[in-house]
Structure formats: C-alpha cells, structure tokens
Amino acid sequence: MPTDTLLLDRSTVQAVVDTDQLTEQLGSALVKYVGAGAPQRVRSRLSAELTAMVLMPGLADGVPAYTVKVHAKNPDADEAIRGLMLLHDLPGGALLAVIESGWLTAQRTALTAAFVHDRLTSHSPGSIGIIGAGAQGTATALALSRRRGGHFTIYDSDQRRALALQQALGAAHADVAPSSEAAVRASSSAVTATWGRRPVASTPALQGLDHVTVLGMDEPGKQELPPDFLNMATVYADDPALVRPIIRQTSLPISAALREDAPTAWPSVYIAAGLPLQDCVAAWHVYQRACATGRGRNVDFRG
C-alpha cells in the first residue's frame, strides 16, 4: 500500500476524467444499489447562507476503497459548493488521495442524472426543459446533450446564464424561455437544478411532462415541485431513506426502475439527492486514471 497521499486539484481531475467511462461506471453502480452501506448525510447550518456537510461512507462493489466528502454549500458565493473528497484504502484505511470535489461532484451528479433521464425517457424524444443554468444545470444539460442530443428549452432567473448555456449547447439546439413555467410547457421532460424553496412551475404545466429529474431538492426546505404533483407522480430517489426528511411522499429506489423490477408509470420523478456511493465511484475512477498517467502530487502527511 502506498504511504504517500495523492493530491488531485481541479485541473488534474478535469484532465483525467473519461466522461463516457465514468457515466457507465456510475450507472452500473446505481443499478445495483440497494441501500447497503448506511449512507449518512451530516448537515449543520452555520448561517442563513452557509451549510457544512459531510457525506459518508462512500462504498461501491468492486472498489477496494471508501470516501468521506466534506464540503461547504453557499448559494450566494461565486461557487456554491466547495470541498474535498478523501479516498481511503480498504481494509487498512490508508489515505490514498485528497481530491477537489466541487467540479467532480457536479459531474458525477450530471452524468448519473443523464444516465437515469435517458433510461426513463427513451420513449419520449421531445424537448428537454432545463430549469436552472448554474453549474449543476449546465453540467447536466451538457451530459444529456452528449448522451442523446435533442433540443433544450432553458430558463434561469439570470438570463446571462441561460444564454451562456444556450451557446454551449448550440443555438440551433436550444431556446431560452421567458419563465420556468414556459420552459416546462414547451418540453416533454425536464431537469430542475435550482436553490429554490418554491415550485418551479404549476401542477397543470408539470402534468404535461413524462419525466422530471430533480437536482435541487437535496435538503429539507427545498421544494422545486409542488406536493400535489408529487402525489400524482411515481417518485424515485437515489435512496428513499435520504429523501424522507425532504418530501412527505413515498419514494421508490431508482435502482428498481433501472432494473425494471418495478413498472415505470408516468409522470415519473427522479429525486437525485446524491449518494456517497457516487463519490466513491467517481473518486476511484479519478485516482486510477491519475495513477496510470502519472498525474497529481504525492504528499506524506506524516512528515
């Protein structure tokens, strides 16, 4: 076992990630996930804006390591999520890597969301509504575009961000809507990625969708979809135990839908609260590829 720890900053992480490979690795892990590992989301609100959070333990079949992720969330900052993933060896616990987690978290969420969205909307090739064009919404839209192409209708309260995403997707493949309600009504499926505590659209507008991927309802108080819409939809979650404090409605594990163990009824909703499992898969992918290419900086923290 190495005694040094590999330090991987954002530019190194970006350089080594293979998005196609990582998408399949994340999707495969989610298909097999049954809630093992007792994932924990420890949250402490430090102020109206700032939340400290720890996700642990990140465990995945076939990965001889686990992760602990520590990050700060501040929607008012120029970068809302900042933190580190710690990758530890199993069974010994040696610290293999310290990985910048802001960009990687957005990517692992986006790639997983694109994998699920593609599976649950394979019958529905219509326009995809993107509500929220910040870092997470942009990463998810680009992941969907790479995976399946298609047309996008974008809304963000900051029109500059919506226009930037339209340009990134290609003006021929994306429109900017004047409101989130209009974006939903123009789409057959949607992705919501906001910090909102109010629904992005009315239930009548949302009823026209086949599927909604929800990325912003990751802690109590956030409410991107109205409760009456959730009551009529088939709601899936990464892990129902993690979303139980967030919504009152009963949710099913998304793995059941991906394995087709449970019939998928429309409209369907996937609440992607985020799993430590995804951190483990992403961190191991980055670590393996960094080691193979000689990237990163080795440090012995023991001095």
Coordinates of N, CA, C and O in Angstrom, one line a residue, residues 10 20 31 33 37 57 66 79 119 143 158 164 167-170 218 222 245 254 257 263 274 286 297:
R10 N -8.4 20.6 -9.2 CA -9.5 20.5 -10.1 C -9.0 20.3 -11.6 O -9.5 19.5 -12.3
D20 N -17.5 9.2 -20.7 CA -18.3 8.1 -21.2 C -18.0 6.9 -20.2 O -19.0 6.2 -19.8
V31 N -27.6 1.0 -10.6 CA -28.5 -0.2 -11.0 C -28.4 -1.2 -9.9 O -29.4 -1.8 -9.5
Y33 N -27.4 -0.7 -6.7 CA -27.5 -0.2 -5.3 C -28.9 -0.6 -4.7 O -29.9 -0.4 -5.2
G37 N -24.6 0.0 3.1 CA -23.6 0.9 3.5 C -24.0 2.0 4.4 O -23.2 2.8 4.8
P57 N -20.4 6.7 4.5 CA -19.2 6.3 3.8 C -19.5 6.0 2.4 O -20.6 5.4 2.1
Y66 N -12.9 3.5 0.2 CA -14.2 4.3 0.6 C -13.9 5.7 0.6 O -12.7 6.2 0.7
E79 N -19.0 30.4 -6.2 CA -19.0 29.0 -6.4 C -19.8 28.4 -5.2 O -19.3 28.5 -4.1
R119 N -32.7 6.6 -19.6 CA -33.4 5.3 -19.4 C -34.9 5.6 -19.3 O -35.7 4.8 -19.8
A143 N -24.2 16.9 -20.3 CA -24.1 15.5 -20.3 C -25.3 14.9 -21.1 O -25.1 13.9 -21.8
D158 N -31.2 34.4 -14.0 CA -30.2 35.2 -14.5 C -30.1 34.9 -16.0 O -29.6 33.8 -16.4
A164 N -25.7 31.7 -21.9 CA -24.4 31.1 -21.9 C -24.6 29.6 -22.2 O -23.9 28.9 -22.9
Q167 N -25.6 29.0 -25.8 CA -24.4 29.0 -26.6 C -23.6 27.7 -26.5 O -23.1 27.2 -27.5
A168 N -23.5 27.2 -25.3 CA -22.7 26.0 -25.1 C -23.3 24.8 -25.8 O -22.7 23.9 -26.3
L169 N -24.7 24.7 -25.8 CA -25.4 23.6 -26.4 C -25.5 23.8 -27.9 O -25.7 22.9 -28.7
G170 N -25.4 25.1 -28.4 CA -25.6 25.4 -29.8 C -27.0 26.0 -30.0 O -28.0 25.4 -29.6
D218 N -32.3 18.7 -2.3 CA -31.3 17.8 -1.6 C -31.2 18.1 -0.1 O -30.4 17.5 0.5
K222 N -36.1 22.8 0.6 CA -36.1 23.0 -0.8 C -37.3 22.3 -1.4 O -37.7 21.2 -1.1
P245 N -36.6 12.9 4.8 CA -36.7 14.2 5.5 C -37.1 15.4 4.6 O -37.4 16.5 5.1
I254 N -34.5 4.3 -7.2 CA -34.3 4.4 -8.6 C -33.7 3.1 -9.2 O -34.0 2.8 -10.4
A257 N -36.4 0.9 -10.8 CA -36.8 1.3 -12.1 C -35.7 1.0 -13.2 O -36.1 0.5 -14.3
P263 N -42.7 -1.4 -12.3 CA -43.2 -0.8 -13.6 C -43.0 0.7 -13.4 O -43.3 1.3 -12.4
G274 N -28.2 12.6 -4.1 CA -26.8 12.4 -4.1 C -26.4 11.3 -3.1 O -26.9 11.3 -2.0
V286 N -11.1 8.6 -10.8 CA -10.1 9.7 -10.9 C -8.7 9.2 -10.4 O -7.7 9.4 -11.1
R297 N 0.1 15.1 -7.2 CA 1.3 15.4 -6.4 C 1.3 14.5 -5.2 O 0.3 14.5 -4.5

